[in-house]
PDB file of C-alpha atoms in Angstrom:
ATOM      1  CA  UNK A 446     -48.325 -19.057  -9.002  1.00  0.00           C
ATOM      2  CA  UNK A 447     -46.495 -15.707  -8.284  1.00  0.00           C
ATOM      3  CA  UNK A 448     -43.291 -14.333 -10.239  1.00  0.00           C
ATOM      4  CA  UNK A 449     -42.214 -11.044  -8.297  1.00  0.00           C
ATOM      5  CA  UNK A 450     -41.748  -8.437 -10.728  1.00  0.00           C
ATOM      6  CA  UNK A 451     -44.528  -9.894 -13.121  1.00  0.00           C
ATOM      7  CA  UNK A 452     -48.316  -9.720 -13.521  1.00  0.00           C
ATOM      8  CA  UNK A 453     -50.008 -11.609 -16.473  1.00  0.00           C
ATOM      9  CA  UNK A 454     -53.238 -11.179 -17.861  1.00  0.00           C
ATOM     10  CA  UNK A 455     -55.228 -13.237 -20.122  1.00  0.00           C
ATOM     11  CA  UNK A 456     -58.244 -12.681 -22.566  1.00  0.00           C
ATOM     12  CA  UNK A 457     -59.633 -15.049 -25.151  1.00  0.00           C
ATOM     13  CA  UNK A 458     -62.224 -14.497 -27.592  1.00  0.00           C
ATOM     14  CA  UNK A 459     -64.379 -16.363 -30.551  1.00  0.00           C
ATOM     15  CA  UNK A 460     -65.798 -15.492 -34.070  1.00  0.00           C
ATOM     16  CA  UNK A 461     -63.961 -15.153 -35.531  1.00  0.00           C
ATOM     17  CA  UNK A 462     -52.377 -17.356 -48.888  1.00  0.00           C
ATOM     18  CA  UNK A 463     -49.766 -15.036 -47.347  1.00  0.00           C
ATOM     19  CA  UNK A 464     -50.121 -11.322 -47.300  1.00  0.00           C
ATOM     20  CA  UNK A 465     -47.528  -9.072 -47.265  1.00  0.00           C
ATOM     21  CA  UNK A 466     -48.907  -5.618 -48.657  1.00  0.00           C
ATOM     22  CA  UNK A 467     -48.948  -2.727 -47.504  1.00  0.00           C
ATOM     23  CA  UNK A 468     -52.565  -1.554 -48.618  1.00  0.00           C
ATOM     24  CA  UNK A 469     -55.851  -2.432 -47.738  1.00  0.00           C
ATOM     25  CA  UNK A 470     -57.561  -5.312 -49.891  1.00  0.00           C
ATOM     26  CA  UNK A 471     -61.190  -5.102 -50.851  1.00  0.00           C
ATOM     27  CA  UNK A 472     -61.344  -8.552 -49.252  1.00  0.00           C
ATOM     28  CA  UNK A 473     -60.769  -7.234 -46.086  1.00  0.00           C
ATOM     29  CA  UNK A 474     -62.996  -4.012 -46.850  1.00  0.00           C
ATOM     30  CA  UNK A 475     -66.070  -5.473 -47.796  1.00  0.00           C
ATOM     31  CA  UNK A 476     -65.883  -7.150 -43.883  1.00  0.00           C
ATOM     32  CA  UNK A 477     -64.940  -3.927 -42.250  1.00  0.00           C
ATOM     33  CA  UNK A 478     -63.075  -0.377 -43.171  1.00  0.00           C
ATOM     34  CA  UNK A 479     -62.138  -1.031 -39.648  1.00  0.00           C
ATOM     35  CA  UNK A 480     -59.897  -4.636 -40.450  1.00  0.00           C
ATOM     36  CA  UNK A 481     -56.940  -4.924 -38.118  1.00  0.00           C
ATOM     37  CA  UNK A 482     -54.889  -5.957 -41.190  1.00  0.00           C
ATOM     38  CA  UNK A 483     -55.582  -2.306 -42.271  1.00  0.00           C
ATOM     39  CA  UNK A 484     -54.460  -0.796 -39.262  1.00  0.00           C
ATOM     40  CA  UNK A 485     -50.862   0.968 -39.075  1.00  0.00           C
ATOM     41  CA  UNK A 486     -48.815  -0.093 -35.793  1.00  0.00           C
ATOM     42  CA  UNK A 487     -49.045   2.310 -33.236  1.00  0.00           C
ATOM     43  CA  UNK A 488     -46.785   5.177 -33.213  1.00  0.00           C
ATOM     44  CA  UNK A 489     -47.355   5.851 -29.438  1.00  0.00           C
ATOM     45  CA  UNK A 490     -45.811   2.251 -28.836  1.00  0.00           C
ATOM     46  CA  UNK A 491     -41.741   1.806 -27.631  1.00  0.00           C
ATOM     47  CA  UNK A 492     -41.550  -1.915 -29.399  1.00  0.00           C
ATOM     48  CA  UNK A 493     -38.392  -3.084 -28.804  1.00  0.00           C
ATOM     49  CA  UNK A 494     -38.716  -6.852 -30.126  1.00  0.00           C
ATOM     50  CA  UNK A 495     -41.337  -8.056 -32.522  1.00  0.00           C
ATOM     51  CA  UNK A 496     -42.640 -10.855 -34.784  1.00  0.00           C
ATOM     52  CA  UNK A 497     -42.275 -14.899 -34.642  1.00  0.00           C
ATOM     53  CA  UNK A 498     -39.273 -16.555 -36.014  1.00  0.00           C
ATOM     54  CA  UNK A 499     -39.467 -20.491 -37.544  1.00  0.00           C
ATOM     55  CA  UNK A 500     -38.483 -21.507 -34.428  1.00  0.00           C
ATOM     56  CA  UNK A 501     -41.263 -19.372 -32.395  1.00  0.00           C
ATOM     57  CA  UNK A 502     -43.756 -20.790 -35.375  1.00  0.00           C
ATOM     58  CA  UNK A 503     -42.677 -24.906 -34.488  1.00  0.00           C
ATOM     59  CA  UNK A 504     -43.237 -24.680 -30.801  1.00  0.00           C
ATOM     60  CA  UNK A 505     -46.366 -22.601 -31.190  1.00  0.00           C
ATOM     61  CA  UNK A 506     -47.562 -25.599 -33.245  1.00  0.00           C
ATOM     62  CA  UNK A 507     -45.929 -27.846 -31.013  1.00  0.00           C
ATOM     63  CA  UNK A 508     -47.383 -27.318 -27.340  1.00  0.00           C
ATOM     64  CA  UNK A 509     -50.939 -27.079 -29.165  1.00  0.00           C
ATOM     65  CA  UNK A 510     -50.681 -30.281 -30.950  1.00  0.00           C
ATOM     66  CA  UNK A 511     -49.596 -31.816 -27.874  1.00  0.00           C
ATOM     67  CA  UNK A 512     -52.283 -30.318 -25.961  1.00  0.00           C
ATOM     68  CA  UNK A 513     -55.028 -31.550 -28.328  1.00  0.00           C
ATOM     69  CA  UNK A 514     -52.889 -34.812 -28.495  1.00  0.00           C
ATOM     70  CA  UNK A 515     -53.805 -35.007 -25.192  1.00  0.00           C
ATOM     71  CA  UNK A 516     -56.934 -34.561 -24.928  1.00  0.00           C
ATOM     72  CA  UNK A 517     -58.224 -36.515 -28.230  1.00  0.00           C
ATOM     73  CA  UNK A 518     -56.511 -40.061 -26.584  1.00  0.00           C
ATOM     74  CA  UNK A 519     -58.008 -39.530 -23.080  1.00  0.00           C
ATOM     75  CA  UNK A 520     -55.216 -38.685 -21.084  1.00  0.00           C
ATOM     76  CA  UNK A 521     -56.179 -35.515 -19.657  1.00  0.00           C
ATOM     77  CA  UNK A 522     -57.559 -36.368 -16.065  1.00  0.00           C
ATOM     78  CA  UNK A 523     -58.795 -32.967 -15.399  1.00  0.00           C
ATOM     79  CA  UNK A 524     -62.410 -31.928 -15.759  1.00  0.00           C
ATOM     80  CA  UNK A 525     -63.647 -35.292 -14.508  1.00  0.00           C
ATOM     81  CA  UNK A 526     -61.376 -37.260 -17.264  1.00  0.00           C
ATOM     82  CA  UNK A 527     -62.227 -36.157 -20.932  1.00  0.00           C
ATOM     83  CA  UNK A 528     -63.464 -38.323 -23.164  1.00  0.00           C
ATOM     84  CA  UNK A 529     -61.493 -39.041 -26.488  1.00  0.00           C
ATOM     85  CA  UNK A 530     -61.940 -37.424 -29.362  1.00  0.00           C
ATOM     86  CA  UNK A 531     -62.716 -38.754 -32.880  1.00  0.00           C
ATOM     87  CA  UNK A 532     -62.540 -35.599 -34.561  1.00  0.00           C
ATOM     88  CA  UNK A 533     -59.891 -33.575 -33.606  1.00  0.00           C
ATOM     89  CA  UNK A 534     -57.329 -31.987 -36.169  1.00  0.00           C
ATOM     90  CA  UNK A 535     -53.931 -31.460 -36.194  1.00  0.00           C
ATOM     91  CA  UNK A 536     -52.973 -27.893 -36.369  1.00  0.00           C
ATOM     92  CA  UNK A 537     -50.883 -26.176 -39.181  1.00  0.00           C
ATOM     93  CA  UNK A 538     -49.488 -22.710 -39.228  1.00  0.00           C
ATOM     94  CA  UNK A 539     -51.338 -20.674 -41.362  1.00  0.00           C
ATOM     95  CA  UNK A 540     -49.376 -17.403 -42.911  1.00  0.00           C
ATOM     96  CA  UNK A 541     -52.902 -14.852 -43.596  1.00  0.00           C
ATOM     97  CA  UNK A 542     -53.583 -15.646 -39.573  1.00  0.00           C
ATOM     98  CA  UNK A 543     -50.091 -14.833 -38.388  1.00  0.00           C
ATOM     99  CA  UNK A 544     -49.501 -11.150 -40.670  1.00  0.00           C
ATOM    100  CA  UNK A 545     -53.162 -10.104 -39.024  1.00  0.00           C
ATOM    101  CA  UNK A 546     -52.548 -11.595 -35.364  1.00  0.00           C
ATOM    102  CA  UNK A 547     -49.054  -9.696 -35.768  1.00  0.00           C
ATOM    103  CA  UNK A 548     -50.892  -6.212 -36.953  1.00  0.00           C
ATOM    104  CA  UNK A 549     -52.479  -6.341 -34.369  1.00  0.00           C
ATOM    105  CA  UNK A 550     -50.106  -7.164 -31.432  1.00  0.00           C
ATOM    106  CA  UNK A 551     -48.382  -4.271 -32.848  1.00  0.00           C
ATOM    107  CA  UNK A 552     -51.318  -1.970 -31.728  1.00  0.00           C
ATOM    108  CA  UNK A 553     -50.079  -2.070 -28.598  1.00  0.00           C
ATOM    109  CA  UNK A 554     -53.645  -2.583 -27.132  1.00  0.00           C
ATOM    110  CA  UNK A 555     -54.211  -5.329 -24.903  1.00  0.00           C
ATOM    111  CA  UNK A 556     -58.106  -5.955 -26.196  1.00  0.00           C
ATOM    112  CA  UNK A 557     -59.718  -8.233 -28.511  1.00  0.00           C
ATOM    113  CA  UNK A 558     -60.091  -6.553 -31.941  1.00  0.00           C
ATOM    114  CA  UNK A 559     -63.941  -6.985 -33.204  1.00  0.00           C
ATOM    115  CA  UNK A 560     -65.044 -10.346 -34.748  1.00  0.00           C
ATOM    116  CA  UNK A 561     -65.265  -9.192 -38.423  1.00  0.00           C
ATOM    117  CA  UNK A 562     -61.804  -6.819 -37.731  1.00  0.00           C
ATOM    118  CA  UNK A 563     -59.651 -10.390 -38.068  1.00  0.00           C
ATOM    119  CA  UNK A 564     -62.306 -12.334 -40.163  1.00  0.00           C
ATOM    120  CA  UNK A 565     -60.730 -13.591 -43.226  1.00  0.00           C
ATOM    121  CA  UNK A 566     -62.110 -15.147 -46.574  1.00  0.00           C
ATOM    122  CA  UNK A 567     -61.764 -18.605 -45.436  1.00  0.00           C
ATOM    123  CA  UNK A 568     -64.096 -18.746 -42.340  1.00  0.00           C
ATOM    124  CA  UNK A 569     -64.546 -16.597 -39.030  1.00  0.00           C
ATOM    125  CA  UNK A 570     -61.808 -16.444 -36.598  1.00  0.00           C
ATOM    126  CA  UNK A 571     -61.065 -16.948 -32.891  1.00  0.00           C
ATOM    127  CA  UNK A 572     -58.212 -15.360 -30.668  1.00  0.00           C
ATOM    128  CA  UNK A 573     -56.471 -16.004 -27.560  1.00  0.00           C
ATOM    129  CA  UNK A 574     -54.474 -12.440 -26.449  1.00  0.00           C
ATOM    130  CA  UNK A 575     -52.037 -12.794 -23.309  1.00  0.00           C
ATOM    131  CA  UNK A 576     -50.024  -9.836 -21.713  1.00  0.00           C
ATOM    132  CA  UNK A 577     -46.939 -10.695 -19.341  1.00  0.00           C
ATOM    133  CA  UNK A 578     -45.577  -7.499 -17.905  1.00  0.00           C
ATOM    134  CA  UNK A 579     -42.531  -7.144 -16.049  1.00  0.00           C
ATOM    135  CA  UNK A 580     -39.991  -4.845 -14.606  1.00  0.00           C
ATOM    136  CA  UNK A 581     -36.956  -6.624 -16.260  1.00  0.00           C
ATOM    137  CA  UNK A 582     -36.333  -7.029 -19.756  1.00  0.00           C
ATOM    138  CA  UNK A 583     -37.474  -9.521 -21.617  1.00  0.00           C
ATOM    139  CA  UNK A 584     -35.196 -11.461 -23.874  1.00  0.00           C
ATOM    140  CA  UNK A 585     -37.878 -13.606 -26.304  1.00  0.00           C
ATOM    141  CA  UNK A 586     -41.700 -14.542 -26.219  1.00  0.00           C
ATOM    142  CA  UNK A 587     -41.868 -17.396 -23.867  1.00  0.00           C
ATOM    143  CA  UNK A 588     -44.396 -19.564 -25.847  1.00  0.00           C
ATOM    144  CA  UNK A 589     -44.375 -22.435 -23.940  1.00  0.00           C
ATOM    145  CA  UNK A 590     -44.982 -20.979 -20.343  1.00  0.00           C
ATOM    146  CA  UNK A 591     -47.923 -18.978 -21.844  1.00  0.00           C
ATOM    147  CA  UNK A 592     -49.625 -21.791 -24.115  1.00  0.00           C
ATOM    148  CA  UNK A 593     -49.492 -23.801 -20.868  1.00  0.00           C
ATOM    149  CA  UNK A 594     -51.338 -20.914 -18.869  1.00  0.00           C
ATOM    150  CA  UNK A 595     -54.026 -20.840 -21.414  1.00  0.00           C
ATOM    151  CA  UNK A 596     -54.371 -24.919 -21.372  1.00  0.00           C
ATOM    152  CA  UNK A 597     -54.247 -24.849 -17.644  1.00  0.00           C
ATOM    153  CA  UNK A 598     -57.828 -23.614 -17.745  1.00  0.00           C
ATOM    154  CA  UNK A 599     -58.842 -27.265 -17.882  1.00  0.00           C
ATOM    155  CA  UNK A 600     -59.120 -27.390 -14.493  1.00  0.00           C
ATOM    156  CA  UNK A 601     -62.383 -24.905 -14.798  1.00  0.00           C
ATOM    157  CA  UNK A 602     -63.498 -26.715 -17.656  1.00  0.00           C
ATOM    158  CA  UNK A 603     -66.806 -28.692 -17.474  1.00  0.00           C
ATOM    159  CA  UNK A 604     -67.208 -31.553 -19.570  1.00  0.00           C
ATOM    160  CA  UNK A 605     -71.448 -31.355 -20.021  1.00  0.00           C
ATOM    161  CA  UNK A 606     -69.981 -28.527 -22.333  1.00  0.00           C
ATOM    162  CA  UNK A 607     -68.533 -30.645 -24.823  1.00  0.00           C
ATOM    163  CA  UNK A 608     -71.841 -31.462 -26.651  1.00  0.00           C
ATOM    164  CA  UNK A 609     -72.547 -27.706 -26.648  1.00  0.00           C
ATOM    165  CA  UNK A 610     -70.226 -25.038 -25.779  1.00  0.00           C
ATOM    166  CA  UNK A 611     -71.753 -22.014 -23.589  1.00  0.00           C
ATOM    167  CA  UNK A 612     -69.575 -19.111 -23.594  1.00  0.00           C
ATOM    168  CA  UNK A 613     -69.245 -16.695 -20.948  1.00  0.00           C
ATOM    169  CA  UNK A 614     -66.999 -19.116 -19.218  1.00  0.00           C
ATOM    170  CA  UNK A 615     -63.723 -18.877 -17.261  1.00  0.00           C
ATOM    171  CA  UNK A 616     -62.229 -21.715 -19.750  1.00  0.00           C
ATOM    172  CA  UNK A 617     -62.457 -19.774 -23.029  1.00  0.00           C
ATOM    173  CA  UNK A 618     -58.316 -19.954 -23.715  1.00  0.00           C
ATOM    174  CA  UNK A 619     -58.779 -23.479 -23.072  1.00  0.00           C
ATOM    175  CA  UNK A 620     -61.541 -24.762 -25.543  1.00  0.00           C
ATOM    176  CA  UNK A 621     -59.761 -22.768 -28.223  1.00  0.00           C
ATOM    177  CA  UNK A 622     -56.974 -24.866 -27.687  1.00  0.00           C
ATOM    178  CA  UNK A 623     -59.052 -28.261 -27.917  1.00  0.00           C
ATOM    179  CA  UNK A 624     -61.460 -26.705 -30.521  1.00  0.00           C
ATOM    180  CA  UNK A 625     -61.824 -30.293 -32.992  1.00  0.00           C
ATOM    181  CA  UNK A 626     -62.434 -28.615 -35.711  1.00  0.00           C
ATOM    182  CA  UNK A 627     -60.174 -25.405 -35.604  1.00  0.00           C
ATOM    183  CA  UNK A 628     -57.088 -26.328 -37.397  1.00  0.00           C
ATOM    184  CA  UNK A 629     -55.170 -23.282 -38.356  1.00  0.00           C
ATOM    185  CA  UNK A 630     -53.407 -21.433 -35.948  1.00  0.00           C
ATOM    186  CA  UNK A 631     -51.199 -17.921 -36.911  1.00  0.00           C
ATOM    187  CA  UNK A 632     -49.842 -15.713 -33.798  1.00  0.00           C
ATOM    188  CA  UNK A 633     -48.103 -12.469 -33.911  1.00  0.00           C
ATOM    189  CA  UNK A 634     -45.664 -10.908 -30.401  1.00  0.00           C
ATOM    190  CA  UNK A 635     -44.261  -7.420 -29.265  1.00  0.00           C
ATOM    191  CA  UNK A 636     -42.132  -6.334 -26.588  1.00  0.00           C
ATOM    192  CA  UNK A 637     -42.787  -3.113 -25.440  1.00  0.00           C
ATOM    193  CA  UNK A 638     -41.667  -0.752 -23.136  1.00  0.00           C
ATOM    194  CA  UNK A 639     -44.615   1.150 -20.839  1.00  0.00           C
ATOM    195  CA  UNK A 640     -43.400   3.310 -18.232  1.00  0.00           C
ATOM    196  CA  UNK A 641     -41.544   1.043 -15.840  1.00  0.00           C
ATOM    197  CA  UNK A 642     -42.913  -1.794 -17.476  1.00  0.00           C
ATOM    198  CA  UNK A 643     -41.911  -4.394 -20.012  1.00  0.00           C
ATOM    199  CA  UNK A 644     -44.352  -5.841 -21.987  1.00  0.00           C
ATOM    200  CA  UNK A 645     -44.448  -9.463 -23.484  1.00  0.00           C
ATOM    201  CA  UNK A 646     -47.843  -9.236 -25.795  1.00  0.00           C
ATOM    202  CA  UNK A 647     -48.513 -12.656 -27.429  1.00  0.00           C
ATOM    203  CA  UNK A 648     -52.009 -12.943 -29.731  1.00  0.00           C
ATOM    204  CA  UNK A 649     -52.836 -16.110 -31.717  1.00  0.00           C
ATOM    205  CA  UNK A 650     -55.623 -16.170 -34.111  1.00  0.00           C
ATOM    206  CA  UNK A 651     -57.489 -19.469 -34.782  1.00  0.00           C
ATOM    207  CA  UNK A 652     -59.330 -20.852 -38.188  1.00  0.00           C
ATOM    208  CA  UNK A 653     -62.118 -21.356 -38.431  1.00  0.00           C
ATOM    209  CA  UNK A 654     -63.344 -20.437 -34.847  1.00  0.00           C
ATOM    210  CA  UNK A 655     -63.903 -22.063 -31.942  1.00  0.00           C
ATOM    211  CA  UNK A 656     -65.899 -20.978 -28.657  1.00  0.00           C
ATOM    212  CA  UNK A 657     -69.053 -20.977 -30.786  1.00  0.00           C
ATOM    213  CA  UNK A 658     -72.326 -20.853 -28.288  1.00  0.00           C
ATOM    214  CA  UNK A 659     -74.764 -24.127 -28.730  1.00  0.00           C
ATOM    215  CA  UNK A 660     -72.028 -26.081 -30.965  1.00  0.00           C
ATOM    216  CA  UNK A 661     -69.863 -29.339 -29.708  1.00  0.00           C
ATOM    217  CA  UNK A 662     -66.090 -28.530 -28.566  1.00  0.00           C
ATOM    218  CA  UNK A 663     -65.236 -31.757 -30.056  1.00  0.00           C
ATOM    219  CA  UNK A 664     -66.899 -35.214 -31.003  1.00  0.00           C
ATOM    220  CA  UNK A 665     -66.224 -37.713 -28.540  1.00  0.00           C
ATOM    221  CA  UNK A 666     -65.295 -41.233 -29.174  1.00  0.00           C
ATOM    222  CA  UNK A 667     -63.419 -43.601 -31.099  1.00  0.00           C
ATOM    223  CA  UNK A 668     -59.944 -41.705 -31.943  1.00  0.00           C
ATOM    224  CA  UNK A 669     -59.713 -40.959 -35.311  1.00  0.00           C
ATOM    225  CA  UNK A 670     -63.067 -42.640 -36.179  1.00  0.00           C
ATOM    226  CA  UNK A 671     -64.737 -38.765 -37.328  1.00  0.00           C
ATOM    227  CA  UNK A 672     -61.481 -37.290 -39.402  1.00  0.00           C
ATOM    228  CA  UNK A 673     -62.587 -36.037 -42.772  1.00  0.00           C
ATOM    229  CA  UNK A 674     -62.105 -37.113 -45.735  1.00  0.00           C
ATOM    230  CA  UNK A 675     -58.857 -35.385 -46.950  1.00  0.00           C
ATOM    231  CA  UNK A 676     -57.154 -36.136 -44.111  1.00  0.00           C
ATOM    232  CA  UNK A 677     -54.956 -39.277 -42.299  1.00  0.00           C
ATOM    233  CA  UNK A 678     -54.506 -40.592 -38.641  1.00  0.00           C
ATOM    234  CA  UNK A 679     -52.192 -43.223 -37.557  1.00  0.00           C
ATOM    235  CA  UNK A 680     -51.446 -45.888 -39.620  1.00  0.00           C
ATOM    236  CA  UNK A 681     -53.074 -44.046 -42.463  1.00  0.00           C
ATOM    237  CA  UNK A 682     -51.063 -41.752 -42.749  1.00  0.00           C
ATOM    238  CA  UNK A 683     -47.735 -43.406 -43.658  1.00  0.00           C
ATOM    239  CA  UNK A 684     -50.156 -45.209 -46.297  1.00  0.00           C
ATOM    240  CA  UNK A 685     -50.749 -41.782 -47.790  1.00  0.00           C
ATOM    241  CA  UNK A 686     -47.091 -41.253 -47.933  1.00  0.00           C
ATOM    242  CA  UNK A 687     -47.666 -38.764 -44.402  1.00  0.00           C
ATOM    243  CA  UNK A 688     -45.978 -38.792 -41.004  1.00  0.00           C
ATOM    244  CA  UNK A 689     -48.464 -39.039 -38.231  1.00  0.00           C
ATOM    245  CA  UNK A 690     -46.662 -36.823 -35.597  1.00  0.00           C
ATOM    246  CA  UNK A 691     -49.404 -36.913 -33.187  1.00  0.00           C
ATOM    247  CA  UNK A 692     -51.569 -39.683 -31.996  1.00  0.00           C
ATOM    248  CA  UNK A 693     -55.355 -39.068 -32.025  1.00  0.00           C
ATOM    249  CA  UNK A 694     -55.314 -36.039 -34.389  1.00  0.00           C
ATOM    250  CA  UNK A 695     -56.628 -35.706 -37.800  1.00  0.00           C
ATOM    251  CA  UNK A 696     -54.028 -34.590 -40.337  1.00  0.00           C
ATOM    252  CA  UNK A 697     -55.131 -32.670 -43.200  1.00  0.00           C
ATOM    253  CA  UNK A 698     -54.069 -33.591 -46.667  1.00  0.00           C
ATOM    254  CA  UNK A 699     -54.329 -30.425 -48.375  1.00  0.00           C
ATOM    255  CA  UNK A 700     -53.296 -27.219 -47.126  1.00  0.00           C
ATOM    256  CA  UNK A 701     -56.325 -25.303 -48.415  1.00  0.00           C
TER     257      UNK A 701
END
């Protein structure tokens, strides 16, 4: 699909508390003197919007639960008809994810910072990056239209690559999304003018990591039937005193 005026371009990569200093922890050091966390915005880039509000934060959270929603009770017909899922997690928004996917939108620099340049404490982390230019001004980050252009990949996805993921692939936006076992999700957006050029840059980081060569993009079978321990699905959840939002997905009871 064409939008005169526009071009969008895509990227995804894998490997990969709430901060709000200034400096450089140790905990990011001892990973890399290079961490995007430690990295000042760029003072070559015209930003003329940045950041995600509560609202921005929901819908993120929102289209990718649905997505994974989806896809963990069988109803995506795509890629031969998925299988369901028994293991797939509901995502939350996670604050250290969203400061360092924001840092580094603010770079200005559509390309994947290094694996260990957004790894965190808690486990490695993935990272979708998107770019919509345009010759008009943009008014806010369309998260919807882009989270659907990422997901859309499912129609390049193969299913033999469920049991063991093979990167490389056309469909790497995609099994991010799906990832079973990824359950935190942070983004961070700029608007920025280049030249004649307006552009919308949207990066979400993911925890821990999907797209990881040789492992399984998610467990198929019984919904539900694989959720760990501390968390709910369905009707267990409103015994744990939880609201099961989203059929098929694994919610977590502790925010850890």
């Amino acid at each position: 699909m064409s939008i005169k005026g526009t071009i969008l371009i895509f990227a995804s990569a894998a490997l990969v508390s709430s901060i709000h200093s200034d400096r450089c922890p140790t905990t990011y050091q001892r990973f890399t003197k290079d961490h995007t966390f430690c990295k000042p915005a760029s003072s070559s880039c015209h930003v003329l919007k940045k950041g995600v509000n509560s609202k921005d934060k929901s819908l993120i959270l929102k289209f990718h639960n649905e997505y994974r929603s989806k896809v963990a009770t069988g109803k995506e017909p795509h890629a031969g008809g998925l299988p369901t899922a028994s293991n797939m997690m509901e995502m939350v928004w996670d604050s250290e994810l969203e400061v360092i996917a924001q840092k580094h939108a603010e770079t200005c620099v559509f390309k994947h910072d290094c694996n260990n340049c957004r790894k965190v404490a808690r486990f490695p982390v993935g990272q979708n990056i998107a770019i919509k230019k345009s010759t008009k001004a943009i008014q806010s980050a369309d998260w919807h239209w882009m989270i659907k252009k990422l997901y859309d990949e499912v129609s390049l996805f193969n299913k033999k690559y469920l049991k063991s993921y093979s990167g490389g692939k056309a469909f790497g936006h995609f099994s991010q999304i799906i990832w079973a076992t990824t359950y935190k999700i942070g983004c961070g957006w700029v608007l920025y003018k280049e030249g004649m050029w307006y552009n919308s840059y949207f990066v979400c980081n993911y925890g821990p990591a999907g797209n990881m060569n040789g492992v399984e993009v998610y467990k198929p079978g019984k919904t539900c039937s694989a959720c760990p321990k501390n968390s709910c699905c369905g009707s267990s959840c409103s015994r744990s005193g939880f609201k099961a939002a989203y059929p098929g997905l694994c919610k977590i009871l502790s925010r850890g």
